[in-house]
Tab-separated table of C-alpha atoms and ligand atoms in Angstrom:
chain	number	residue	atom	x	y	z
I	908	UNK	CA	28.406	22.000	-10.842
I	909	UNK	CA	26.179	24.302	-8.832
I	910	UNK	CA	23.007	23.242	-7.038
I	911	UNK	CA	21.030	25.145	-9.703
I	912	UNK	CA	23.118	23.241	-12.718
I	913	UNK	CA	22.048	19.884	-10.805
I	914	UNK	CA	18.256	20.940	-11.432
I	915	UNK	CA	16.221	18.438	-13.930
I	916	UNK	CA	14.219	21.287	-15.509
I	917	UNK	CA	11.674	18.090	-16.949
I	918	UNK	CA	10.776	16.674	-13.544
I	919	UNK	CA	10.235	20.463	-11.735
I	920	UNK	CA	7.484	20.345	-9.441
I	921	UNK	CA	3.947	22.707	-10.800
I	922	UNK	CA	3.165	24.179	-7.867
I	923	UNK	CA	5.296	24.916	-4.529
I	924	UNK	CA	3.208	25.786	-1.430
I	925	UNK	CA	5.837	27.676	1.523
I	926	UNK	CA	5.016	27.962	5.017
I	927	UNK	CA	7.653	30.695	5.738
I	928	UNK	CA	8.280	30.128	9.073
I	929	UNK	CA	10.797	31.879	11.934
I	930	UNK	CA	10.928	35.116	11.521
I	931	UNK	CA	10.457	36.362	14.896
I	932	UNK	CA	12.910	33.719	16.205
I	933	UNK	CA	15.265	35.170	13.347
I	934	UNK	CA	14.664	38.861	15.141
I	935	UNK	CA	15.590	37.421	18.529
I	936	UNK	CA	18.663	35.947	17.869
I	937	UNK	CA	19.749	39.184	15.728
I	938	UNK	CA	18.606	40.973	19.137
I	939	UNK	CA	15.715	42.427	17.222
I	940	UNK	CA	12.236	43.242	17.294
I	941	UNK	CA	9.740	40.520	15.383
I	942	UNK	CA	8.516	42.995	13.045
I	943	UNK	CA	12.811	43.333	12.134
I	944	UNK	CA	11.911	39.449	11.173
I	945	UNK	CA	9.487	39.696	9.126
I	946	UNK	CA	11.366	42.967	6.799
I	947	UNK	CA	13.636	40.467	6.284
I	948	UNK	CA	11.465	37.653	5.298
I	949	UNK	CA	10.431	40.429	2.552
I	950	UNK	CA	14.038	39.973	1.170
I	951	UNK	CA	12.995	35.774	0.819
I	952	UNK	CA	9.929	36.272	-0.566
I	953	UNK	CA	11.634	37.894	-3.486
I	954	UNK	CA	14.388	35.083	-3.868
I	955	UNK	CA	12.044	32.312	-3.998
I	956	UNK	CA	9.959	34.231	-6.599
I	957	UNK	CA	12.983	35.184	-8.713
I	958	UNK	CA	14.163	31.514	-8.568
I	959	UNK	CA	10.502	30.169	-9.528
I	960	UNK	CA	10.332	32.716	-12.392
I	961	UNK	CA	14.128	31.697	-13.450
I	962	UNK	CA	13.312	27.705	-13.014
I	963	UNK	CA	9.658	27.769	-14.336
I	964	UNK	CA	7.963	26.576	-11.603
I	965	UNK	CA	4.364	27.893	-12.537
I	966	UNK	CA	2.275	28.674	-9.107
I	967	UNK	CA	4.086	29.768	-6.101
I	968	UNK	CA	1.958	30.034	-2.552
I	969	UNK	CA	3.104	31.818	-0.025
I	970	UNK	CA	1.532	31.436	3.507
I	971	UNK	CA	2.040	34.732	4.629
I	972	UNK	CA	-0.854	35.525	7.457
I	973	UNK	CA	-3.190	32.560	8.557
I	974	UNK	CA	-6.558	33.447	10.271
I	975	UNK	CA	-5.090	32.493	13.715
I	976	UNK	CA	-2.457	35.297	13.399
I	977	UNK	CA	-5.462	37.823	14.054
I	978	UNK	CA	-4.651	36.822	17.451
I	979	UNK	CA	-0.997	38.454	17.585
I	980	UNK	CA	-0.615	41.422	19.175
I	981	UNK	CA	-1.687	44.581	17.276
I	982	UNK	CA	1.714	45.828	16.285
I	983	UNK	CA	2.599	43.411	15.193
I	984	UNK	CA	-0.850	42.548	13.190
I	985	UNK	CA	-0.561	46.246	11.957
I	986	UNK	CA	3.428	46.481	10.589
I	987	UNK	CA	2.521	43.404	8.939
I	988	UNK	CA	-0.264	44.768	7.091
I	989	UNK	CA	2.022	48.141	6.265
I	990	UNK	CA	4.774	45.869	5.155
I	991	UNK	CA	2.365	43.740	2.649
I	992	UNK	CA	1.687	47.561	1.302
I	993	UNK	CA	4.840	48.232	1.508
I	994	UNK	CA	6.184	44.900	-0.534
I	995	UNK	CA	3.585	45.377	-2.953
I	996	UNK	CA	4.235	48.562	-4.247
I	997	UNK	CA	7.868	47.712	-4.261
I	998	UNK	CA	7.460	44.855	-6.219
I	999	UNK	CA	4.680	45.731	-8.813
I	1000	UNK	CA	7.240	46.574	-11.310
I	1001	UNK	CA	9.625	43.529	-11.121
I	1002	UNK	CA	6.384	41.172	-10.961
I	1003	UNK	CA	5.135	43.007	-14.110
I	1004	UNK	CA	8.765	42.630	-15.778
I	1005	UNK	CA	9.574	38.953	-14.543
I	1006	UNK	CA	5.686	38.252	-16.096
I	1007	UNK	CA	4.621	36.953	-12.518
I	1008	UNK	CA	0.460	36.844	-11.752
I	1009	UNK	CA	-0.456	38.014	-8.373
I	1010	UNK	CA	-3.677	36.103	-6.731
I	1011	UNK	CA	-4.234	35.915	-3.028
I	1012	UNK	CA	-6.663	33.038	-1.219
I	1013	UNK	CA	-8.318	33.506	2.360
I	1014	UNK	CA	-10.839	35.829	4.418
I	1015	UNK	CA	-9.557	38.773	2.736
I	1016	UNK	CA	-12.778	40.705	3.667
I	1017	UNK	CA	-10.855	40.690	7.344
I	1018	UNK	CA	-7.973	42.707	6.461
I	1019	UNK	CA	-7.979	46.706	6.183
I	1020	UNK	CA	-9.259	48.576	3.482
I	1021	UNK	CA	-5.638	49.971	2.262
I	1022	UNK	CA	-4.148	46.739	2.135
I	1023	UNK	CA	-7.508	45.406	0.475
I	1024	UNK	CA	-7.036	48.430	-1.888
I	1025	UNK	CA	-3.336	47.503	-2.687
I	1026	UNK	CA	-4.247	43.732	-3.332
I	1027	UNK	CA	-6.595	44.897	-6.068
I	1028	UNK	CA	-4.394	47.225	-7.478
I	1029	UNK	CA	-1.312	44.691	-8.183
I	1030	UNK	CA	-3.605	41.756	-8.878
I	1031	UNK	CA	-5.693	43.889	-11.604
I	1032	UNK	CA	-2.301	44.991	-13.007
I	1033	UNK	CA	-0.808	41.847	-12.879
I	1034	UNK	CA	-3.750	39.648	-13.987
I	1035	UNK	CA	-2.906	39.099	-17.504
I	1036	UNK	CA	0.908	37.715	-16.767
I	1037	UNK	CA	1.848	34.156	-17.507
I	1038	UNK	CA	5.026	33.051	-16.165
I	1039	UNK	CA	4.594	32.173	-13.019
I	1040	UNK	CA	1.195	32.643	-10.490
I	1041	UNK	CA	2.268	33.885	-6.854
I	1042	UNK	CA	-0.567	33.214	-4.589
I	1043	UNK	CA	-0.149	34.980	-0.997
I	1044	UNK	CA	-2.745	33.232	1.378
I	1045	UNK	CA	-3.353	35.973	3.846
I	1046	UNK	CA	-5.794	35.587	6.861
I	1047	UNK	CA	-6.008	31.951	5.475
I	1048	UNK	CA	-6.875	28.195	7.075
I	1049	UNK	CA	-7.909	25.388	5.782
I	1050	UNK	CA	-10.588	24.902	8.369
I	1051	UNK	CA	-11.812	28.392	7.227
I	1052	UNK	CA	-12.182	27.701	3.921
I	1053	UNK	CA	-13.645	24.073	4.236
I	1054	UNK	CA	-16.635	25.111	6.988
I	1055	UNK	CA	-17.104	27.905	3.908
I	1056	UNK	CA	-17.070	24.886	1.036
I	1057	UNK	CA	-19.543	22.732	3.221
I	1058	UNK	CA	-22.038	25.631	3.702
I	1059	UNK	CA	-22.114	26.716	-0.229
I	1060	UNK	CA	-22.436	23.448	-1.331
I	1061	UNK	CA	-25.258	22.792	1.343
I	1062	UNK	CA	-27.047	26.321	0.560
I	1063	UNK	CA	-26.912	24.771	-3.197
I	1064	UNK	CA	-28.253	21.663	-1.780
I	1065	UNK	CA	-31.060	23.565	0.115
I	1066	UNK	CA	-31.930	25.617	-2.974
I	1067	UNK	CA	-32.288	22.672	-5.336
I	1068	UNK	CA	-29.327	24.071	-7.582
I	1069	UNK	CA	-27.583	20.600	-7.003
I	1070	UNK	CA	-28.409	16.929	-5.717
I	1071	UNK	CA	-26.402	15.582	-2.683
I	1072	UNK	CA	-25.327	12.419	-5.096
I	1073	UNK	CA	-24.055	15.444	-6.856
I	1074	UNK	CA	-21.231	15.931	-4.551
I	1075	UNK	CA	-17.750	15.048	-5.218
I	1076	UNK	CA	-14.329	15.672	-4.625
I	1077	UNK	CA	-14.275	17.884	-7.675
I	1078	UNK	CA	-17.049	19.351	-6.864
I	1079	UNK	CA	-15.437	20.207	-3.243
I	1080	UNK	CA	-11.999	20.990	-4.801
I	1081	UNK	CA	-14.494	23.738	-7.063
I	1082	UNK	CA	-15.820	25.102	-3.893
I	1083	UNK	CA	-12.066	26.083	-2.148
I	1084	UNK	CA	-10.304	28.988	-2.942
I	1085	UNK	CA	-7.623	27.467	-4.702
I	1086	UNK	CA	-10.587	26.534	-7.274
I	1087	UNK	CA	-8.582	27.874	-10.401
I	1088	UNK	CA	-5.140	26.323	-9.104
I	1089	UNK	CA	-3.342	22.897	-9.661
I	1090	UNK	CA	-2.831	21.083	-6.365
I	1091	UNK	CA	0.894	21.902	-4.719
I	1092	UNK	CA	3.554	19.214	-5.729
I	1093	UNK	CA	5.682	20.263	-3.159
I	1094	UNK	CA	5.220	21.530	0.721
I	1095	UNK	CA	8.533	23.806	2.021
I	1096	UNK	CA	8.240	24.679	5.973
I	1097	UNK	CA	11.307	26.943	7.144
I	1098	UNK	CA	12.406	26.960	10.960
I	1099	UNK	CA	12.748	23.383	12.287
I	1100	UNK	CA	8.960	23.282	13.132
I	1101	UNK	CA	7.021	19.888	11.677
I	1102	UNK	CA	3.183	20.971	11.222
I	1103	UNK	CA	0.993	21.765	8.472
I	1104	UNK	CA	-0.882	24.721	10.472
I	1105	UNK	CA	-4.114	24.282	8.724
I	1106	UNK	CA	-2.464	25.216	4.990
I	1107	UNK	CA	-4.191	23.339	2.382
I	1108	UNK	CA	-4.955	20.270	4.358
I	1109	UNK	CA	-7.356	19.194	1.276
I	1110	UNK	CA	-5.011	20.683	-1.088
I	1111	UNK	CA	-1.420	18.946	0.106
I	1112	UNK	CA	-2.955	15.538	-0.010
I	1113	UNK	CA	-0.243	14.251	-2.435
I	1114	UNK	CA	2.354	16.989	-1.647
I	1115	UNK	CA	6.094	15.746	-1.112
I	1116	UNK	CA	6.953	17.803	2.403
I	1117	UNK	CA	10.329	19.266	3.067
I	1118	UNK	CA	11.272	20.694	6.304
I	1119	UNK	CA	14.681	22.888	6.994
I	1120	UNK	CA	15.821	24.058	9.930
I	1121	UNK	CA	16.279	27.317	8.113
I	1122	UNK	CA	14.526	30.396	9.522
I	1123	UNK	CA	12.393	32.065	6.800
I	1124	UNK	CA	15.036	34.998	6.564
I	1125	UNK	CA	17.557	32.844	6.052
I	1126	UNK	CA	16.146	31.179	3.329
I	1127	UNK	CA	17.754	31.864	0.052
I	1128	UNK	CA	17.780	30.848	-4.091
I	1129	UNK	CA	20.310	28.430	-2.948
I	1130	UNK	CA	17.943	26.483	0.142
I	1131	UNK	CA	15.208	26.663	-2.856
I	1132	UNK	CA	17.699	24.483	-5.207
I	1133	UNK	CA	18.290	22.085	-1.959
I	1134	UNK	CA	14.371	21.595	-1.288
I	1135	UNK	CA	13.561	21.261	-5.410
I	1136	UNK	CA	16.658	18.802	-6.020
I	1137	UNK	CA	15.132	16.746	-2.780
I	1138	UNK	CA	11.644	16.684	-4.502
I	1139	UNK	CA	13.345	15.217	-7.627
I	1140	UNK	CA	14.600	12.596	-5.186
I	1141	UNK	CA	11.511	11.232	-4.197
I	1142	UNK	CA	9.536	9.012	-6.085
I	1143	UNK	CA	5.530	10.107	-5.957
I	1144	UNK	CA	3.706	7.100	-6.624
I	1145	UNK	CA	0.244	8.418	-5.320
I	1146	UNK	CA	-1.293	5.203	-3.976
I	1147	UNK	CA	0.317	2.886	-6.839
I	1148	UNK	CA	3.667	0.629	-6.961
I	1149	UNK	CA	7.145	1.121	-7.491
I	1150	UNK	CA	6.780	-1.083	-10.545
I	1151	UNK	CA	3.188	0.135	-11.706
I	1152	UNK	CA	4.841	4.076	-11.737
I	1153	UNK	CA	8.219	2.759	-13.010
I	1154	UNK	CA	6.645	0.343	-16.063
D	1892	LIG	C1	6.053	33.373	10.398
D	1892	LIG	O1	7.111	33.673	11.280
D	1892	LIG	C2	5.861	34.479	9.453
D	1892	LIG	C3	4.740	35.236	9.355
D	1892	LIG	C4	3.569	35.032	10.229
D	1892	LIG	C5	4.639	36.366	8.409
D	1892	LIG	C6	5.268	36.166	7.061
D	1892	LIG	C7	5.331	37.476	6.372
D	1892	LIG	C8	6.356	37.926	5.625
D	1892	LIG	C9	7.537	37.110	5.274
D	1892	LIG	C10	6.367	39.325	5.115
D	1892	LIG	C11	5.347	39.742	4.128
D	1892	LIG	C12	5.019	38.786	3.060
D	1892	LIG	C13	4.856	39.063	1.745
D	1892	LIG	C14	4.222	38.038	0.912
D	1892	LIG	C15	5.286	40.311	1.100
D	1892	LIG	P1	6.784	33.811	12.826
D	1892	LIG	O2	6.483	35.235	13.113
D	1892	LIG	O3	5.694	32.866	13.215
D	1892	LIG	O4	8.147	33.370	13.450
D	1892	LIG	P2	8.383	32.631	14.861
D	1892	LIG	O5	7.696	31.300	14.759
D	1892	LIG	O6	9.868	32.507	14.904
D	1892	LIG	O7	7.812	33.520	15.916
């Protein structure tokens, strides 16, 4: 029976969240440059969306740039950018034939008009797809987008469009980026490291977290099946009992 075979297709999680994680250390030990790394992390990106789309997992985020990667060195900041461009004109067509939705979440007003411009483009085209909803958080924290939660609910506060006793976790949830999306079910991080990294710190609250030592490149349809079949091993009891969730 293959790993994929040993899938419960009832008990999938809703929403994976994937910090993809080792590229550069990938490069190195292929004697390569970083930016070599992170071509081939391309190549993952498509697996795990393929798989998603083939499983019916419904929201896929990928953490692909986080705010504190502005401080990399501008090469590498730049091929980046080129090879989001690059990825995204690529893969406009399978994304519109595999029915995938393309969203993104973070400071995108940071990032350079032509890969602004290409982010528009696929996520206009794609907007109306159904299958599955891949969200690439690019220049992304959660600190970011919490200080920016606080201050419009406190502007609201200021202009008497809302009550402090008003204020809930709802109402905070509402005020994130991930506003429209289901909280993740499931937290992958490639490369042996064991932080969170300021991803959806409000959002990962009742995550299950899986770590591999797996470098990002590395990571294929087949390390998906591994990390979804060790979900499905877990029990998620969210505060409650054994015999409460199990009654
Ligand atoms: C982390 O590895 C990876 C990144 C910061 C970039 C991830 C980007 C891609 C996989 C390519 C583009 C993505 C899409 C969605 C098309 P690292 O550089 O921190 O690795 P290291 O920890 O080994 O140095």
């Amino acid at each position: 029976m293959s790993l994929k075979d040993k899938i419960n297709s009832k008990c999938l999680p809703n929403h994976v969240a994937i910090i993809m994680d080792g590229n550069g250390r990938w490069a190195k030990c292929h004697g390569k440059h970083r930016l070599f790394g992170h071509q081939n992390g391309v190549e993952s990106v498509r697996e795990v969306t393929e798989a998603s789309v083939e499983l019916g997992i419904k929201y896929l985020t990928l953490y692909a740039f986080s705010t504190e990667n502005w401080n990399r060195p501008k090469d590498e900041i730049e091929g980046l950018m080129h090879l989001m461009i690059q990825a995204i004109e690529n893969e406009t067509p399978t994304l519109m034939k595999n029915n995938v939705r393309f969203e993104t979440i973070g400071d995108i007003e940071k990032i350079n008009q032509e890969t602004r411009d290409a982010i528009d483009r696929i996520t206009e085209k794609t907007k109306n797809n159904d299958a599955l909803t891949l969200i690439i958080a690019l220049s992304y924290s959660s600190r970011w987008e919490i200080e920016k939660a606080v201050r419009d609910i406190a502007t609201k506060v200021k202009n008497n469009e809302i009550e402090i006793d008003d204020i809930c976790q709802v109402m905070i949830s509402n005020h994130l980026c991930t506003k429209n999306f289901p909280d993740p079910d499931l937290l992958i991080r490639t490369s042996g490291e064991y932080r969170i990294s300021n991803f959806l710190m409000w959002q990962l609250s009742y995550a299950e977290l899986y770590f591999t030592p797996t470098f990002w490149p590395d990571f294929k349809k087949e390390n998906y099946y591994e990390a979804i079949l060790d979900f499905q091993s877990r029990e998620r009891r969210f505060g409650k009992t054994s015999e409460q969730i199990n009654k």
